[in-house]
CSV table of C-alpha atoms in Angstrom, one decimal:
chain,number,residue,atom,x,y,z
A,1,PHE,CA,22.4,30.9,-12.4
A,2,LYS,CA,21.5,34.5,-13.6
A,3,TYR,CA,25.0,35.6,-14.3
A,4,GLU,CA,23.8,38.0,-16.3
A,5,ASP,CA,21.6,39.8,-13.7
A,6,CYS,CA,24.0,39.0,-10.7
A,7,ASN,CA,27.7,39.6,-11.3
A,8,THR,CA,30.4,41.7,-10.2
A,9,GLY,CA,31.2,42.6,-13.9
A,10,LYS,CA,32.5,41.5,-16.9
A,11,SER,CA,36.2,41.4,-17.8
A,12,ALA,CA,37.7,40.8,-21.1
A,13,SER,CA,39.1,37.5,-22.2
A,14,ASN,CA,42.4,37.0,-23.8
A,15,ALA,CA,43.6,39.1,-26.7
A,16,LEU,CA,46.3,39.4,-29.1
A,17,VAL,CA,48.1,42.7,-28.7
A,18,SER,CA,50.0,44.7,-31.1
A,19,LYS,CA,51.3,48.4,-31.4
A,20,GLU,CA,48.5,50.7,-32.9
A,21,ASP,CA,50.4,51.6,-36.1
A,22,PHE,CA,50.3,47.8,-37.0
A,23,VAL,CA,46.7,47.9,-37.4
A,24,GLY,CA,46.1,48.4,-41.1
A,25,THR,CA,49.2,47.6,-42.8
A,26,ALA,CA,50.3,44.7,-45.2
A,27,ARG,CA,51.4,42.4,-42.1
A,28,TYR,CA,48.5,43.0,-40.0
A,29,ASN,CA,46.3,42.0,-43.3
A,30,GLN,CA,48.7,39.0,-43.8
A,31,LEU,CA,47.8,38.0,-40.1
A,32,MET,CA,44.1,38.4,-40.4
A,33,ALA,CA,44.1,36.2,-43.4
A,34,ALA,CA,46.2,33.4,-41.4
A,35,LEU,CA,43.8,33.5,-38.8
A,36,GLY,CA,40.5,33.7,-41.0
A,37,LEU,CA,39.5,36.9,-40.4
A,38,SER,CA,39.9,38.8,-43.6
A,39,TYR,CA,36.5,38.8,-44.5
A,40,LYS,CA,34.7,38.2,-41.6
A,41,ALA,CA,34.6,38.8,-37.7
A,42,ASP,CA,34.8,35.4,-36.3
A,43,ALA,CA,36.9,32.0,-36.9
A,44,SER,CA,37.5,28.6,-35.6
A,45,ALA,CA,40.4,28.4,-33.6
A,46,PRO,CA,42.7,25.8,-34.4
A,47,ILE,CA,42.0,22.3,-33.2
A,48,ASP,CA,45.5,21.3,-32.7
A,49,ASN,CA,49.0,22.2,-34.1
A,50,GLY,CA,48.4,22.0,-37.4
A,51,GLY,CA,49.2,18.4,-38.2
A,52,ILE,CA,53.2,19.0,-37.2
A,53,THR,CA,54.7,16.1,-36.6
A,54,ASN,CA,58.0,17.6,-35.1
A,55,THR,CA,58.1,16.5,-31.3
A,56,GLU,CA,58.9,19.7,-30.4
A,57,ALA,CA,56.0,21.8,-31.7
A,58,GLY,CA,53.8,22.7,-29.2
A,59,ASP,CA,49.7,22.9,-29.5
A,60,VAL,CA,49.1,26.4,-30.5
A,61,LYS,CA,46.0,26.4,-27.8
A,62,ASP,CA,48.6,25.6,-25.0
A,63,GLU,CA,49.1,28.9,-23.5
A,64,ASP,CA,51.5,27.3,-21.1
A,65,THR,CA,53.7,26.2,-23.5
A,66,VAL,CA,53.3,28.1,-26.5
A,67,GLY,CA,51.9,31.8,-25.0
A,68,LEU,CA,49.0,31.9,-27.5
A,69,TRP,CA,45.5,30.8,-27.3
A,70,SER,CA,43.8,29.2,-24.2
A,71,SER,CA,42.9,25.5,-24.1
A,72,ASP,CA,39.4,26.2,-24.1
A,73,THR,CA,39.2,28.6,-26.8
A,74,SER,CA,36.8,28.0,-29.6
A,75,PHE,CA,36.5,30.9,-31.8
A,76,LEU,CA,38.7,33.7,-32.6
A,77,ASN,CA,37.0,37.4,-32.9
A,78,ARG,CA,38.5,40.0,-34.7
A,79,LEU,CA,38.1,43.7,-32.8
A,80,GLU,CA,36.4,46.1,-34.9
A,81,ASP,CA,38.0,49.5,-35.1
A,82,PRO,CA,40.9,48.3,-32.3
A,83,THR,CA,42.8,51.5,-32.3
A,84,SER,CA,39.7,53.5,-30.8
A,85,ASP,CA,39.5,54.1,-26.9
A,86,GLU,CA,35.8,54.0,-27.0
A,87,ALA,CA,35.3,51.0,-28.9
A,88,PHE,CA,38.1,49.0,-26.6
A,89,LYS,CA,36.1,50.4,-23.5
A,90,THR,CA,32.8,50.1,-24.7
A,91,ASN,CA,32.6,46.8,-27.3
A,92,PHE,CA,35.3,44.7,-25.8
A,93,PHE,CA,36.9,45.9,-22.3
A,94,THR,CA,33.7,46.8,-20.5
A,95,ALA,CA,34.9,46.5,-16.9
A,96,PHE,CA,37.9,49.3,-18.1
A,97,ASN,CA,36.5,51.4,-15.2
A,98,GLN,CA,36.3,49.1,-12.4
A,99,PHE,CA,40.3,48.5,-13.5
A,100,GLU,CA,41.0,52.3,-13.7
A,101,GLU,CA,39.3,52.7,-10.0
A,102,ILE,CA,41.7,50.4,-8.4
A,103,ARG,CA,44.7,51.5,-10.7
A,104,ASN,CA,44.1,54.8,-9.7
A,105,THR,CA,45.0,54.4,-6.2
A,106,ASP,CA,48.4,53.2,-7.2
A,107,LYS,CA,51.2,55.9,-6.5
A,108,LEU,CA,52.4,57.7,-9.5
A,109,ILE,CA,56.0,56.8,-9.9
A,110,VAL,CA,58.6,59.7,-10.7
A,111,CYS,CA,61.9,58.8,-12.0
A,112,ILE,CA,65.2,60.8,-11.2
A,113,SER,CA,68.7,60.9,-12.2
A,114,LYS,CA,69.7,63.5,-9.7
A,115,GLY,CA,69.4,63.9,-6.0
A,116,THR,CA,67.5,61.5,-3.6
A,117,THR,CA,64.7,59.7,-3.7
A,118,GLY,CA,63.9,61.0,-0.2
A,119,ALA,CA,64.0,64.3,-0.9
A,120,CYS,CA,61.9,64.1,-4.4
A,121,GLU,CA,59.0,62.2,-2.4
A,122,ALA,CA,59.3,65.0,0.4
A,123,ALA,CA,59.4,67.4,-2.1
A,124,LEU,CA,56.2,66.4,-4.0
A,125,ASP,CA,54.6,65.2,-1.0
A,126,SER,CA,55.0,68.8,0.3
A,127,ALA,CA,53.5,70.4,-3.0
A,128,TYR,CA,50.9,67.6,-4.3
A,129,ALA,CA,50.0,65.4,-1.3
A,130,ASP,CA,46.4,66.0,-1.2
A,131,LEU,CA,45.8,65.8,-4.8
A,132,ALA,CA,47.7,62.7,-5.9
A,133,PRO,CA,50.2,60.3,-4.5
A,134,PHE,CA,53.8,60.0,-5.6
A,135,THR,CA,57.1,57.7,-5.3
A,136,CYS,CA,60.5,58.2,-6.6
A,137,ILE,CA,62.9,55.9,-7.9
A,138,LYS,CA,66.1,56.7,-9.0
A,139,GLU,CA,68.4,55.7,-12.4
A,140,ASP,CA,71.7,56.3,-13.5
A,141,SER,CA,71.0,59.3,-16.3
A,142,ASP,CA,68.2,60.6,-18.2
A,143,ASP,CA,68.3,57.8,-20.5
A,144,GLU,CA,67.7,55.3,-18.1
A,145,CYS,CA,64.7,57.1,-16.7
A,146,LEU,CA,63.2,56.9,-20.4
A,147,GLN,CA,63.5,53.4,-20.8
A,148,ALA,CA,61.9,53.0,-17.1
A,149,ILE,CA,59.0,54.6,-18.5
A,150,LYS,CA,58.8,52.8,-21.6
A,151,SER,CA,59.1,49.2,-19.4
A,152,ASN,CA,56.2,50.8,-17.4
A,153,LYS,CA,58.9,50.8,-14.3
A,154,ALA,CA,58.0,54.6,-13.9
A,155,ASP,CA,55.3,56.8,-14.8
A,156,LEU,CA,56.9,60.2,-15.2
A,157,THR,CA,60.3,62.2,-15.6
A,158,VAL,CA,61.3,65.5,-16.4
A,159,VAL,CA,63.7,66.0,-19.2
A,160,GLY,CA,65.0,68.8,-21.6
A,161,GLY,CA,66.5,69.7,-25.0
A,162,ASN,CA,68.1,66.6,-26.7
A,163,GLN,CA,66.5,64.1,-24.2
A,164,LEU,CA,62.8,65.3,-25.2
A,165,PHE,CA,63.7,64.5,-28.8
A,166,THR,CA,65.1,61.3,-27.5
A,167,ALA,CA,62.0,60.6,-25.6
A,168,PHE,CA,59.6,61.4,-28.6
A,169,GLU,CA,61.8,59.6,-31.5
A,170,ARG,CA,63.5,56.6,-29.8
A,171,TYR,CA,61.0,55.5,-27.0
A,172,GLY,CA,57.7,56.8,-28.4
A,173,LEU,CA,56.7,58.6,-25.1
A,174,ALA,CA,54.9,61.9,-24.9
A,175,ALA,CA,55.5,65.3,-23.6
A,176,ILE,CA,52.8,66.4,-21.4
A,177,VAL,CA,53.2,69.6,-19.3
A,178,ALA,CA,56.2,71.8,-20.0
A,179,GLU,CA,57.8,74.6,-18.1
A,180,SER,CA,57.3,78.0,-19.1
A,181,SER,CA,58.1,81.7,-17.8
A,182,SER,CA,54.3,82.8,-19.1
A,183,THR,CA,50.9,81.5,-20.0
A,184,ASP,CA,52.0,81.2,-23.6
A,185,LEU,CA,53.0,77.7,-24.6
A,186,GLY,CA,55.6,79.7,-26.8
A,187,ASP,CA,57.5,80.8,-23.9
A,188,ALA,CA,58.2,77.2,-22.8
A,189,SER,CA,61.2,77.6,-24.7
A,190,TYR,CA,64.4,79.2,-24.9
A,191,TRP,CA,66.7,80.7,-27.5
A,192,GLY,CA,70.4,79.5,-28.3
A,193,VAL,CA,72.6,82.3,-29.6
A,194,ALA,CA,76.0,82.4,-30.7
A,195,LEU,CA,78.4,85.1,-29.4
A,196,THR,CA,81.4,86.9,-30.9
A,197,LYS,CA,83.2,90.2,-30.4
A,198,LYS,CA,81.6,92.9,-32.2
A,199,ALA,CA,84.6,93.7,-34.4
A,200,MET,CA,84.5,90.4,-35.9
A,201,CYS,CA,81.1,91.1,-37.3
A,202,LYS,CA,80.7,92.4,-41.0
A,203,THR,CA,77.8,94.6,-39.9
A,204,VAL,CA,76.1,95.4,-36.5
A,205,ASP,CA,72.4,96.7,-37.0
A,206,GLY,CA,73.1,98.1,-40.5
A,207,ALA,CA,76.4,99.6,-39.2
A,208,GLU,CA,79.8,98.6,-41.2
A,209,GLN,CA,82.2,97.1,-38.8
A,210,GLY,CA,84.9,95.4,-41.4
A,211,GLY,CA,84.5,92.1,-40.0
A,212,PRO,CA,84.9,88.8,-41.5
A,213,ILE,CA,81.7,87.4,-40.0
A,214,THR,CA,78.2,87.8,-42.0
A,215,GLY,CA,76.0,85.4,-39.9
A,216,LEU,CA,76.0,81.8,-39.0
A,217,ASP,CA,76.9,80.5,-42.2
A,218,GLU,CA,79.9,80.1,-44.3
A,219,SER,CA,81.7,82.9,-43.3
A,220,LEU,CA,82.6,81.0,-39.8
A,221,ARG,CA,84.6,78.4,-41.3
A,222,GLY,CA,88.1,77.9,-40.1
A,223,LYS,CA,87.1,80.6,-37.2
A,224,LYS,CA,88.1,79.9,-33.6
A,225,ALA,CA,85.1,78.4,-31.7
A,226,CYS,CA,84.0,77.4,-28.5
A,227,HIS,CA,80.9,75.3,-27.7
A,228,THR,CA,79.4,75.1,-24.2
A,229,GLY,CA,79.7,70.8,-24.4
A,230,TYR,CA,79.6,68.0,-26.6
A,231,ARG,CA,75.8,67.8,-27.4
A,232,LYS,CA,74.4,70.1,-25.0
A,233,THR,CA,71.4,72.0,-26.1
A,234,SER,CA,71.8,75.4,-26.7
A,235,GLY,CA,76.1,74.9,-27.0
A,236,TRP,CA,75.8,72.0,-29.9
A,237,TYR,CA,72.2,70.7,-31.3
A,238,LEU,CA,71.2,74.1,-31.8
A,239,PRO,CA,74.3,76.3,-33.6
A,240,VAL,CA,75.6,72.6,-35.0
A,241,GLY,CA,72.1,71.1,-36.2
A,242,LYS,CA,71.3,74.7,-37.9
A,243,LEU,CA,74.5,74.6,-39.9
A,244,ALA,CA,74.1,71.3,-41.0
A,245,ASP,CA,70.2,71.7,-41.9
A,246,GLU,CA,71.2,74.6,-43.8
A,247,GLY,CA,74.1,72.9,-45.8
A,248,VAL,CA,76.9,74.8,-44.2
A,249,MET,CA,78.2,71.7,-42.7
A,250,ASP,CA,78.4,68.6,-44.7
A,251,PHE,CA,77.9,65.4,-42.4
A,252,ASP,CA,78.4,63.0,-45.3
A,253,ARG,CA,81.6,64.7,-46.3
A,254,TRP,CA,83.4,63.4,-43.3
A,255,ALA,CA,81.4,60.4,-42.1
A,256,GLY,CA,84.1,57.9,-43.4
A,257,GLU,CA,86.8,59.6,-41.8
A,258,ALA,CA,84.8,59.6,-38.8
A,259,ASP,CA,84.3,55.6,-39.2
A,260,GLU,CA,88.0,55.4,-39.4
A,261,GLU,CA,88.7,57.3,-36.6
A,262,GLY,CA,85.8,55.7,-34.3
A,263,VAL,CA,84.4,59.4,-33.9
A,264,ARG,CA,81.0,60.7,-34.2
A,265,VAL,CA,80.5,62.1,-37.4
A,266,ASP,CA,79.1,65.4,-35.9
A,267,ALA,CA,81.8,65.7,-34.0
A,268,GLU,CA,84.5,65.0,-36.9
A,269,THR,CA,82.6,67.3,-38.9
A,270,VAL,CA,82.9,70.0,-36.5
A,271,GLU,CA,86.7,69.6,-36.0
A,272,LYS,CA,87.0,69.9,-39.6
A,273,PHE,CA,84.5,73.1,-40.1
A,274,TRP,CA,86.9,75.3,-37.4
A,275,ASP,CA,90.2,73.7,-38.7
A,276,ASP,CA,90.9,71.8,-35.3
A,277,ASN,CA,90.3,75.4,-33.8
A,278,VAL,CA,87.6,74.0,-31.2
A,279,CYS,CA,86.7,73.2,-28.0
A,280,ALA,CA,83.4,71.4,-26.8
A,281,PRO,CA,84.1,70.2,-23.1
A,282,GLY,CA,82.8,67.2,-21.7
A,283,THR,CA,83.4,63.3,-22.8
A,284,THR,CA,80.7,60.6,-22.3
A,285,ALA,CA,80.4,57.1,-23.4
A,286,GLY,CA,78.6,58.1,-26.5
A,287,GLY,CA,81.0,60.1,-27.9
A,288,PRO,CA,82.5,62.2,-29.2
A,289,LYS,CA,85.3,59.4,-28.8
A,290,LEU,CA,83.2,56.2,-29.4
A,291,GLY,CA,83.8,54.4,-26.2
A,292,GLY,CA,84.4,57.6,-24.1
A,293,GLU,CA,88.0,58.2,-24.6
A,294,ILE,CA,89.3,61.9,-24.7
A,295,TYR,CA,89.0,63.3,-28.1
A,296,GLY,CA,89.7,66.7,-29.4
A,297,SER,CA,92.5,69.1,-30.7
A,298,PRO,CA,95.7,69.1,-28.3
A,299,GLY,CA,95.2,72.8,-27.7
A,300,GLY,CA,91.8,73.1,-28.4
A,301,GLY,CA,90.7,73.1,-24.6
A,302,GLY,CA,92.4,76.3,-24.0
A,303,LEU,CA,90.1,78.0,-26.1
A,304,CYS,CA,87.4,77.7,-23.2
A,305,LYS,CA,89.5,79.3,-20.7
């Protein structure tokens, strides 16, 4: 049978898969050595379970019970340049385009944490129906939407500030399109500002005011403060993060006390920096008090009124 001339395509066989950053590490090299692929591109697959007599030990070539190589595997081939898209599609997964043609007919799954899926789908259909198909799912929080993308339950979600940091740092996700007020990517952001009475400033535009505050610095210690909310972007992450980054707030100093009280370190540090004269509305399961209980100075909430 002339299958090379008469066929529907050629799909890749099973392959061992890892994260891209695993390739080239010491553990990757250790694995290649174990498989006999350190210095050559192919090696014979194990014949049996290596002589193990334990009755619970399965055959490494029994994918139904062990989860590794198929029973008809004779050789293992090391893939050259495994992190290259071109090498993957051209040298190994040559039917990639055939798979892609079918997968491209699937709807893009958008995850939302507010509103309804019906309203989401109606809006997307109205705006983009002729260009791309969409469907919507709903999770309880932005974080759960990020997890849904990580686990391939969803394709897309929109988040900002804190959750953008989480998407990149914790879940390894990529920001692909940013909201902006102009065609300049530099405008795909907004500035956080700290407000105070003019009389509290030492100077304003070079003119002496006689106040005690010289800027976002040590001169703020012990003053009264109101944040828009605990771990809000412009009300917490930007000012508190800047004070900590510049060494004005010392998280390490209050870490021990925070641990004893069951409080997030940043919350304890902020409370001490303002000498308990602080308000940051909003309590979540993640803090300020671990477990979600109300936390703060007895009269602190009044500062926000």
